[in-house]
Each structure stands twice: as C-alpha cells, then as structure tokens.
Amino acid sequence: MANNDDWITELGREWTGRQEKAEGEKRRRVDEERPRREARERFWAEFRAAVEQIVGDFNTAVGQSLVELSPGQKNVSSLGVKAGSTHLRATIDSDSKLRIEHPGRAGVPRKRVFGIAYVDGRVHIADLPDSADALARQFLEPWLQSVVRRR
C-alpha cells in the first residue's frame, strides 16, 4: 500500500514546488515594477501640482474662475481641465504611456500618446521636457491662450 501512496506524495511535492515557484516569480515582478510605479507617482504628483499652479495663476490673471480642474483624488493618475465646453485631459498609465487628449479642437490631434522611459528612478518622456512643470506648461499654455481667444 505504501507504494501506491508514493505517487500522491510525489504529486503533492510537485504541486507545492510549482506554487512556490509561481509565488517567487510574482514577488520578483512586483519588486521590478516598484521603482517604475514610484517614479510614475512622483512625476504625476509634480505634474498635477504644476497644472494646479498654472490654472490658479491663469484664473487670477483673468479675474475669474474660468478654468476648472477635475475634482478627482490627487493619487489618481488622470487629470481633466475644463474651460466652458473645451476640455484637456492628461493620463499617465501603468502601461508606460502619457496621454494628452484635446477633444474637439480643429487641426489638433485628438490624442497624443508618449512613451515613458525610466532612468535613475525618474520618468523621462521622449521628445518632451524632462520636468513635470515644463511639460504641463507646454500643453496648458497654448490651450489656455486658445480659451482666452474664444472669449
């Protein structure tokens, strides 16, 4: 009878080995992703703060709350900016893409998607300024100028 039970014991060992290997692989992937996630979160916090500052300065300059930010939570990597019927939306996703959407503006692509690279724990976006503030200005300032021209 002992020989008949050996295959059960062997199956149990194989299953346990596969489970341990899968857990180790999962921990390794989480550990590899952690620096990228932290870099995205740091970049996004700086980007959102820059957008809030630019919008606040703009509203102060025009003397009214013409432009509004989406009221979403600060740790959500999506930001909507609205002025009347015009919108600008920015997202940064775990798929290492920065998306800037500008629906409804003639002659401007609806969505621009940029790849994100991670260097020394920082986010770098190809062909765009390295600082979150400069990036926010590059997209917001022309849009804000167009908002003023429409009024």
Coordinates of C-alpha atoms in Angstrom, one line a residue:
M1 CA 0.0 0.0 0.0
A2 CA 2.9 2.4 0.7
N3 CA 4.0 2.2 -3.0
N4 CA 0.5 3.1 -4.1
D5 CA 0.6 6.3 -1.9
D6 CA 4.0 7.4 -3.2
W7 CA 2.5 8.9 -6.3
I8 CA 0.2 11.0 -4.2
T9 CA 3.1 12.3 -2.1
E10 CA 5.1 13.0 -5.3
L11 CA 2.2 14.9 -6.8
G12 CA 1.9 16.9 -3.7
R13 CA 5.6 17.8 -3.8
E14 CA 5.3 18.8 -7.5
W15 CA 2.3 21.0 -6.8
T16 CA 4.0 22.6 -3.8
G17 CA 7.1 23.3 -5.9
R18 CA 5.1 24.9 -8.7
Q19 CA 3.2 27.1 -6.2
E20 CA 6.5 28.2 -4.6
K21 CA 8.0 29.0 -8.0
A22 CA 4.9 31.0 -9.0
E23 CA 5.0 33.0 -5.8
G24 CA 8.7 33.7 -6.2
E25 CA 8.0 34.9 -9.8
K26 CA 5.2 37.1 -8.6
R27 CA 7.3 38.7 -5.9
R28 CA 10.1 39.3 -8.5
R29 CA 7.7 41.0 -10.9
V30 CA 6.3 43.2 -8.1
D31 CA 9.9 44.1 -7.0
E32 CA 10.8 45.0 -10.6
E33 CA 7.7 47.2 -11.0
R34 CA 8.0 49.1 -7.7
P35 CA 10.6 51.6 -8.9
R36 CA 8.6 52.3 -12.1
R37 CA 5.4 52.8 -10.1
E38 CA 7.1 55.1 -7.6
A39 CA 8.6 57.1 -10.5
R40 CA 5.2 57.4 -12.1
E41 CA 3.6 58.5 -8.9
R42 CA 6.3 61.1 -8.2
F43 CA 6.1 62.5 -11.7
W44 CA 2.3 62.6 -11.6
A45 CA 2.3 64.5 -8.2
E46 CA 4.7 67.1 -9.7
F47 CA 2.7 67.3 -12.9
R48 CA -0.6 67.8 -11.1
A49 CA 0.9 70.4 -8.8
A50 CA 2.2 72.3 -11.8
V51 CA -1.2 72.2 -13.5
E52 CA -2.9 73.4 -10.4
Q53 CA -0.4 76.3 -10.1
I54 CA -0.8 77.3 -13.8
V55 CA -4.6 77.1 -13.7
G56 CA -4.6 79.1 -10.4
D57 CA -2.3 81.8 -11.9
F58 CA -4.4 81.9 -15.1
N59 CA -7.7 82.3 -13.2
T60 CA -6.1 85.1 -11.1
A61 CA -4.8 86.9 -14.2
V62 CA -8.2 86.8 -15.9
G63 CA -10.0 87.7 -12.6
Q64 CA -12.5 84.8 -12.6
S65 CA -12.5 81.0 -12.3
L66 CA -12.6 80.5 -16.0
V67 CA -10.7 77.2 -15.9
E68 CA -11.6 74.3 -13.6
L69 CA -9.7 71.1 -12.7
S70 CA -11.4 67.8 -12.3
P71 CA -12.2 67.2 -8.7
G72 CA -10.6 63.7 -8.7
Q73 CA -8.4 62.4 -5.9
K74 CA -4.8 63.5 -6.0
N75 CA -3.5 60.0 -6.2
V76 CA -5.5 59.2 -9.4
S77 CA -3.3 59.4 -12.5
S78 CA -5.9 61.2 -14.5
L79 CA -6.5 65.0 -14.7
G80 CA -9.2 66.9 -16.6
V81 CA -9.0 70.6 -17.2
K82 CA -12.2 72.3 -18.4
A83 CA -13.0 75.8 -19.7
G84 CA -16.5 76.2 -20.8
S85 CA -17.1 73.5 -23.4
T86 CA -13.4 72.8 -24.1
H87 CA -11.6 70.1 -22.3
L88 CA -8.0 68.9 -21.9
R89 CA -7.3 65.6 -20.3
A90 CA -4.0 64.0 -19.2
T91 CA -3.4 60.5 -18.0
I92 CA -0.3 58.5 -17.1
D93 CA -0.9 54.8 -17.0
S94 CA 0.9 51.7 -15.8
D95 CA 1.4 50.7 -19.5
S96 CA 4.2 53.4 -19.5
K97 CA 2.2 55.9 -21.6
L98 CA 1.4 59.5 -21.1
R99 CA -1.8 60.5 -23.0
I100 CA -2.8 64.1 -23.6
E101 CA -6.4 64.4 -25.1
H102 CA -7.8 67.5 -26.5
P103 CA -11.2 66.6 -28.0
G104 CA -13.0 68.9 -30.3
R105 CA -10.2 71.3 -31.4
A106 CA -9.9 71.6 -35.2
G107 CA -6.4 71.0 -36.6
V108 CA -5.1 69.4 -33.4
P109 CA -4.9 65.6 -33.0
R110 CA -7.5 64.4 -30.5
K111 CA -5.0 62.4 -28.5
R112 CA -1.2 62.4 -28.3
V113 CA 0.5 59.4 -26.7
F114 CA 4.0 59.5 -25.5
G115 CA 6.2 56.6 -24.3
I116 CA 7.7 56.8 -20.8
A117 CA 11.2 55.6 -20.0
Y118 CA 12.6 55.1 -16.5
V119 CA 16.1 56.3 -15.8
D120 CA 17.6 56.5 -12.3
G121 CA 14.2 56.3 -10.7
R122 CA 12.8 59.2 -12.8
V123 CA 10.3 59.4 -15.6
H124 CA 11.6 60.6 -19.0
I125 CA 9.3 61.2 -21.9
A126 CA 10.8 61.1 -25.3
D127 CA 10.9 64.4 -27.2
L128 CA 9.4 66.4 -24.3
P129 CA 10.9 68.4 -21.5
D130 CA 12.1 66.4 -18.5
S131 CA 10.5 68.4 -15.8
A132 CA 6.8 67.9 -15.0
D133 CA 6.3 71.7 -14.7
A134 CA 7.8 72.3 -18.2
L135 CA 5.6 69.6 -19.6
A136 CA 2.5 71.0 -18.0
R137 CA 3.3 74.4 -19.4
Q138 CA 4.0 73.0 -22.9
F139 CA 0.4 71.6 -23.1
L140 CA -1.5 74.0 -21.0
E141 CA -0.3 77.4 -22.1
P142 CA -1.3 77.1 -25.8
W143 CA -4.7 75.7 -24.7
L144 CA -5.2 78.5 -22.2
Q145 CA -4.4 81.0 -24.9
S146 CA -7.0 79.4 -27.2
V147 CA -9.5 79.6 -24.3
V148 CA -8.9 83.4 -24.0
R149 CA -9.1 84.0 -27.7
R150 CA -12.6 82.3 -27.8
R151 CA -14.0 84.6 -25.2

